[in-house]
PDB file of C-alpha atoms in Angstrom:
ATOM      1  CA  MET A   1      -5.842 -37.291 -18.565  1.00 47.00           C
ATOM      2  CA  ARG A   2      -4.492 -34.518 -20.772  1.00 48.00           C
ATOM      3  CA  TRP A   3      -4.059 -32.445 -17.606  1.00 45.00           C
ATOM      4  CA  ARG A   4      -1.920 -35.066 -15.875  1.00 45.00           C
ATOM      5  CA  ARG A   5       0.297 -35.394 -18.957  1.00 46.00           C
ATOM      6  CA  ILE A   6       0.858 -31.636 -19.038  1.00 44.00           C
ATOM      7  CA  VAL A   7       1.699 -31.470 -15.340  1.00 47.00           C
ATOM      8  CA  GLY A   8       3.880 -34.561 -15.582  1.00 48.00           C
ATOM      9  CA  THR A   9       5.802 -33.163 -18.477  1.00 42.00           C
ATOM     10  CA  ALA A  10       6.323 -29.794 -16.733  1.00 45.00           C
ATOM     11  CA  LEU A  11       7.497 -31.348 -13.584  1.00 47.00           C
ATOM     12  CA  ALA A  12       9.778 -33.767 -15.379  1.00 43.00           C
ATOM     13  CA  THR A  13      11.261 -30.860 -17.280  1.00 40.00           C
ATOM     14  CA  ALA A  14      11.731 -28.968 -13.994  1.00 43.00           C
ATOM     15  CA  LEU A  15      13.317 -31.858 -12.175  1.00 42.00           C
ATOM     16  CA  LEU A  16      15.678 -32.695 -15.149  1.00 37.00           C
ATOM     17  CA  THR A  17      16.747 -29.026 -15.266  1.00 36.00           C
ATOM     18  CA  VAL A  18      17.654 -29.233 -11.583  1.00 40.00           C
ATOM     19  CA  ALA A  19      19.695 -32.352 -12.066  1.00 37.00           C
ATOM     20  CA  VAL A  20      21.803 -30.972 -14.973  1.00 36.00           C
ATOM     21  CA  PRO A  21      24.875 -29.001 -13.932  1.00 35.00           C
ATOM     22  CA  THR A  22      24.525 -25.198 -14.467  1.00 35.00           C
ATOM     23  CA  THR A  23      27.465 -25.202 -16.783  1.00 32.00           C
ATOM     24  CA  ALA A  24      25.294 -27.026 -19.299  1.00 34.00           C
ATOM     25  CA  PHE A  25      23.191 -23.942 -19.502  1.00 35.00           C
ATOM     26  CA  ALA A  26      25.844 -21.339 -19.476  1.00 37.00           C
ATOM     27  CA  THR A  27      25.495 -18.407 -21.859  1.00 36.00           C
ATOM     28  CA  THR A  28      28.255 -16.455 -23.676  1.00 34.00           C
ATOM     29  CA  GLY A  29      28.644 -12.867 -24.598  1.00 36.00           C
ATOM     30  CA  ASP A  30      27.707  -9.722 -22.725  1.00 37.00           C
ATOM     31  CA  ARG A  31      24.080 -10.709 -21.934  1.00 41.00           C
ATOM     32  CA  GLY A  32      24.623 -10.597 -18.169  1.00 47.00           C
ATOM     33  CA  ALA A  33      23.257 -13.510 -16.115  1.00 51.00           C
ATOM     34  CA  GLY A  34      20.551 -14.519 -18.683  1.00 54.00           C
ATOM     35  CA  PRO A  35      19.392 -18.034 -19.002  1.00 65.00           C
ATOM     36  CA  GLY A  36      21.445 -20.623 -17.268  1.00 75.00           C
ATOM     37  CA  ALA A  37      22.855 -18.680 -14.287  1.00 86.00           C
ATOM     38  CA  TRP A  38      21.606 -19.776 -10.859  1.00 95.00           C
ATOM     39  CA  GLU A  39      21.069 -16.807  -8.576  1.00 97.00           C
ATOM     40  CA  PRO A  40      19.640 -16.216  -5.155  1.00 98.00           C
ATOM     41  CA  ALA A  41      15.951 -15.338  -5.057  1.00 97.00           C
ATOM     42  CA  PRO A  42      15.419 -14.032  -1.556  1.00 97.00           C
ATOM     43  CA  GLN A  43      11.953 -13.530  -0.133  1.00 96.00           C
ATOM     44  CA  GLU A  44      11.475 -10.193   1.554  1.00 97.00           C
ATOM     45  CA  PRO A  45       9.585 -10.133   4.818  1.00 98.00           C
ATOM     46  CA  PHE A  46       6.119  -8.607   4.432  1.00 97.00           C
ATOM     47  CA  GLU A  47       3.126  -7.675   6.474  1.00 98.00           C
ATOM     48  CA  GLN A  48      -0.556  -7.688   5.693  1.00 98.00           C
ATOM     49  CA  PRO A  49      -3.268  -5.846   7.645  1.00 98.00           C
ATOM     50  CA  ALA A  50      -6.220  -7.493   9.393  1.00 98.00           C
ATOM     51  CA  GLY A  51      -8.646  -8.867   6.915  1.00 98.00           C
ATOM     52  CA  ALA A  52      -6.239  -8.908   3.924  1.00 98.00           C
ATOM     53  CA  ARG A  53      -5.249 -12.549   4.420  1.00 98.00           C
ATOM     54  CA  CYS A  54      -6.196 -13.473   7.970  1.00 98.00           C
ATOM     55  CA  ASP A  55      -8.697 -11.892  10.407  1.00 97.00           C
ATOM     56  CA  PHE A  56      -5.717 -10.203  12.146  1.00 98.00           C
ATOM     57  CA  ALA A  57      -2.574  -8.400  10.991  1.00 98.00           C
ATOM     58  CA  VAL A  58       0.087 -10.854   9.981  1.00 98.00           C
ATOM     59  CA  ARG A  59       3.878 -10.780   9.322  1.00 98.00           C
ATOM     60  CA  VAL A  60       5.669 -13.418   7.174  1.00 98.00           C
ATOM     61  CA  GLN A  61       9.456 -13.370   7.870  1.00 98.00           C
ATOM     62  CA  PRO A  62      11.928 -15.851   6.287  1.00 98.00           C
ATOM     63  CA  VAL A  63      14.293 -17.474   8.895  1.00 98.00           C
ATOM     64  CA  VAL A  64      15.917 -19.886   6.365  1.00 98.00           C
ATOM     65  CA  ASP A  65      16.073 -18.676   2.750  1.00 98.00           C
ATOM     66  CA  GLU A  66      18.288 -20.645   0.370  1.00 98.00           C
ATOM     67  CA  VAL A  67      15.959 -20.236  -2.608  1.00 98.00           C
ATOM     68  CA  ARG A  68      17.633 -19.794  -5.941  1.00 98.00           C
ATOM     69  CA  LYS A  69      16.261 -19.440  -9.394  1.00 98.00           C
ATOM     70  CA  LEU A  70      17.420 -20.396 -12.862  1.00 98.00           C
ATOM     71  CA  VAL A  71      16.089 -18.525 -15.953  1.00 97.00           C
ATOM     72  CA  ILE A  72      15.349 -21.202 -18.415  1.00 96.00           C
ATOM     73  CA  SER A  73      14.129 -19.023 -21.282  1.00 96.00           C
ATOM     74  CA  GLU A  74      13.440 -15.401 -21.990  1.00 96.00           C
ATOM     75  CA  TYR A  75      11.212 -13.298 -24.244  1.00 97.00           C
ATOM     76  CA  PRO A  76      12.845 -11.311 -26.963  1.00 97.00           C
ATOM     77  CA  ASP A  77      12.876  -8.271 -24.728  1.00 96.00           C
ATOM     78  CA  GLY A  78      14.922 -10.098 -22.143  1.00 95.00           C
ATOM     79  CA  SER A  79      12.090 -10.627 -19.614  1.00 95.00           C
ATOM     80  CA  PRO A  80      11.822 -14.115 -18.163  1.00 96.00           C
ATOM     81  CA  ARG A  81       9.543 -16.585 -19.921  1.00 98.00           C
ATOM     82  CA  ARG A  82      10.269 -19.619 -17.758  1.00 98.00           C
ATOM     83  CA  GLU A  83      12.155 -19.819 -14.521  1.00 98.00           C
ATOM     84  CA  LEU A  84      12.893 -22.632 -12.009  1.00 98.00           C
ATOM     85  CA  TYR A  85      12.839 -21.975  -8.245  1.00 98.00           C
ATOM     86  CA  THR A  86      14.157 -24.390  -5.721  1.00 98.00           C
ATOM     87  CA  GLY A  87      15.791 -24.382  -2.230  1.00 98.00           C
ATOM     88  CA  ALA A  88      14.998 -24.295   1.461  1.00 98.00           C
ATOM     89  CA  LEU A  89      12.535 -21.693   2.640  1.00 98.00           C
ATOM     90  CA  ILE A  90      11.278 -21.610   6.256  1.00 98.00           C
ATOM     91  CA  ASN A  91       9.046 -18.754   7.325  1.00 98.00           C
ATOM     92  CA  ASP A  92       7.850 -17.489  10.649  1.00 98.00           C
ATOM     93  CA  VAL A  93       4.246 -16.419  10.254  1.00 98.00           C
ATOM     94  CA  THR A  94       3.181 -14.099  13.113  1.00 98.00           C
ATOM     95  CA  ASN A  95      -0.169 -12.803  14.312  1.00 98.00           C
ATOM     96  CA  LEU A  96       0.805  -9.075  14.966  1.00 98.00           C
ATOM     97  CA  GLU A  97      -2.044  -8.714  17.536  1.00 98.00           C
ATOM     98  CA  THR A  98      -1.236 -11.604  19.754  1.00 98.00           C
ATOM     99  CA  GLY A  99       2.457 -12.391  18.959  1.00 98.00           C
ATOM    100  CA  ALA A 100       1.593 -16.027  18.169  1.00 98.00           C
ATOM    101  CA  THR A 101       4.085 -17.438  15.667  1.00 98.00           C
ATOM    102  CA  THR A 102       4.327 -20.637  13.633  1.00 98.00           C
ATOM    103  CA  LYS A 103       7.130 -21.897  11.453  1.00 98.00           C
ATOM    104  CA  VAL A 104       6.108 -22.862   7.922  1.00 98.00           C
ATOM    105  CA  ASP A 105       8.130 -24.915   5.419  1.00 98.00           C
ATOM    106  CA  ALA A 106       7.676 -23.465   1.909  1.00 98.00           C
ATOM    107  CA  SER A 107      10.606 -25.330   0.378  1.00 98.00           C
ATOM    108  CA  GLY A 108       8.896 -26.585  -2.799  1.00 98.00           C
ATOM    109  CA  THR A 109      10.270 -26.563  -6.333  1.00 98.00           C
ATOM    110  CA  ALA A 110       8.384 -24.584  -8.975  1.00 98.00           C
ATOM    111  CA  LEU A 111       8.670 -24.136 -12.735  1.00 98.00           C
ATOM    112  CA  VAL A 112       7.092 -20.694 -13.306  1.00 98.00           C
ATOM    113  CA  GLU A 113       5.857 -19.702 -16.816  1.00 98.00           C
ATOM    114  CA  TYR A 114       5.131 -15.993 -17.277  1.00 98.00           C
ATOM    115  CA  GLY A 115       2.526 -14.858 -19.778  1.00 98.00           C
ATOM    116  CA  THR A 116       2.841 -11.645 -21.830  1.00 97.00           C
ATOM    117  CA  ASP A 117      -0.379 -10.472 -20.299  1.00 97.00           C
ATOM    118  CA  GLY A 118       0.794 -10.542 -16.689  1.00 96.00           C
ATOM    119  CA  SER A 119      -0.518 -14.038 -16.010  1.00 98.00           C
ATOM    120  CA  MET A 120       1.767 -16.744 -14.465  1.00 98.00           C
ATOM    121  CA  THR A 121       1.463 -20.502 -14.131  1.00 98.00           C
ATOM    122  CA  TRP A 122       3.400 -22.362 -11.401  1.00 98.00           C
ATOM    123  CA  TYR A 123       4.035 -26.056 -11.777  1.00 98.00           C
ATOM    124  CA  VAL A 124       4.916 -27.160  -8.252  1.00 98.00           C
ATOM    125  CA  THR A 125       6.119 -30.112  -6.216  1.00 98.00           C
ATOM    126  CA  GLY A 126       6.336 -29.765  -2.427  1.00 98.00           C
ATOM    127  CA  PRO A 127       5.142 -27.069  -0.080  1.00 98.00           C
ATOM    128  CA  VAL A 128       4.678 -23.382  -1.045  1.00 98.00           C
ATOM    129  CA  LEU A 129       3.035 -20.603   0.854  1.00 98.00           C
ATOM    130  CA  PHE A 130       0.372 -18.651  -0.958  1.00 97.00           C
ATOM    131  CA  GLY A 131      -1.877 -15.787   0.244  1.00 97.00           C
ATOM    132  CA  PHE A 132      -5.499 -15.557  -0.951  1.00 98.00           C
ATOM    133  CA  ARG A 133      -7.486 -12.385  -0.636  1.00 96.00           C
ATOM    134  CA  GLU A 134     -11.237 -12.550  -0.263  1.00 96.00           C
ATOM    135  CA  ASN A 135     -12.682 -13.752  -3.591  1.00 95.00           C
ATOM    136  CA  GLY A 136      -9.128 -14.097  -4.920  1.00 96.00           C
ATOM    137  CA  GLY A 137      -9.253 -17.611  -6.305  1.00 97.00           C
ATOM    138  CA  THR A 138     -10.137 -21.184  -5.631  1.00 98.00           C
ATOM    139  CA  LEU A 139      -9.247 -21.097  -1.934  1.00 98.00           C
ATOM    140  CA  PRO A 140     -10.860 -18.711   0.675  1.00 98.00           C
ATOM    141  CA  LEU A 141      -9.138 -15.900   2.452  1.00 97.00           C
ATOM    142  CA  GLY A 142      -6.061 -17.093   4.181  1.00 98.00           C
ATOM    143  CA  ILE A 143      -2.360 -17.877   4.070  1.00 98.00           C
ATOM    144  CA  TRP A 144      -2.238 -21.345   2.586  1.00 98.00           C
ATOM    145  CA  VAL A 145       0.521 -23.956   2.623  1.00 98.00           C
ATOM    146  CA  ILE A 146      -0.197 -26.047  -0.483  1.00 98.00           C
ATOM    147  CA  ASP A 147       1.813 -29.248  -0.567  1.00 98.00           C
ATOM    148  CA  GLY A 148       2.059 -32.072  -3.100  1.00 98.00           C
ATOM    149  CA  VAL A 149       2.012 -31.937  -6.927  1.00 98.00           C
ATOM    150  CA  TYR A 150      -0.194 -29.068  -8.340  1.00 98.00           C
ATOM    151  CA  VAL A 151      -0.554 -26.103 -10.507  1.00 98.00           C
ATOM    152  CA  VAL A 152      -1.356 -22.541  -9.563  1.00 98.00           C
ATOM    153  CA  ALA A 153      -2.551 -20.331 -12.361  1.00 98.00           C
ATOM    154  CA  PHE A 154      -2.413 -16.585 -11.720  1.00 98.00           C
ATOM    155  CA  SER A 155      -4.654 -14.393 -13.842  1.00 98.00           C
ATOM    156  CA  PRO A 156      -3.408 -10.944 -14.832  1.00 97.00           C
ATOM    157  CA  THR A 157      -5.359  -9.598 -11.764  1.00 96.00           C
ATOM    158  CA  LEU A 158      -3.556 -12.117  -9.524  1.00 95.00           C
ATOM    159  CA  GLU A 159      -6.590 -14.332  -8.965  1.00 97.00           C
ATOM    160  CA  LYS A 160      -5.290 -17.789  -8.238  1.00 98.00           C
ATOM    161  CA  THR A 161      -6.674 -21.125  -9.485  1.00 98.00           C
ATOM    162  CA  VAL A 162      -5.216 -24.162  -7.750  1.00 98.00           C
ATOM    163  CA  THR A 163      -5.448 -27.528  -9.506  1.00 98.00           C
ATOM    164  CA  MET A 164      -4.255 -30.404  -7.304  1.00 98.00           C
ATOM    165  CA  VAL A 165      -2.897 -33.572  -8.857  1.00 97.00           C
ATOM    166  CA  HIS A 166      -2.091 -34.879  -5.392  1.00 97.00           C
ATOM    167  CA  GLY A 167      -1.624 -33.102  -2.174  1.00 98.00           C
ATOM    168  CA  THR A 168      -2.979 -31.074   0.750  1.00 98.00           C
ATOM    169  CA  THR A 169      -3.877 -27.455   1.663  1.00 98.00           C
ATOM    170  CA  HIS A 170      -3.689 -25.868   5.138  1.00 98.00           C
ATOM    171  CA  ASP A 171      -4.599 -22.360   6.197  1.00 98.00           C
ATOM    172  CA  VAL A 172      -1.834 -21.102   8.439  1.00 98.00           C
ATOM    173  CA  CYS A 173      -4.206 -18.436   9.857  1.00 98.00           C
ATOM    174  CA  THR A 174      -5.982 -21.094  11.867  1.00 98.00           C
ATOM    175  CA  ASP A 175      -2.709 -21.893  13.660  1.00 98.00           C
ATOM    176  CA  LEU A 176      -2.520 -18.228  14.885  1.00 98.00           C
ATOM    177  CA  ASP A 177      -6.027 -17.513  16.218  1.00 90.00           C
TER     178      ASP A 177
END
């Protein structure tokens, strides 16, 4: 029950933040963008060799990328403590050995909290694309679309622990065999 209260509070905070005009969070002075300035957060295309995420080499290429982020709070050194990500993101995922391609909707909304030790926790609603290496977390090797309401905790070594409140998981590698 405590878990659901925490996720509910985080998601409510994220959704309320999206609903409030950005001028309500505007900063003053010479701090630069800082908290309150929505900015583009483009995903760079990337490739993984065979065996890293799928049994074959794969490329992930955004074809629609309207993701933006809002820095909600920072640590004293100016690094982000909490950020909100939202916007349309559609990726082509391609098997580089066969040319088979599938489109994947990864347009979820995430409140991301960064730990000072390199850890992160994502509180998510909607679909997001996550890669899992062998023994890299709670899902097996693959490129996974996780959809619903869930939390993904990243350890400092980037192992991922997915905790579903409600939703589904699907390994995109299986669509490209």
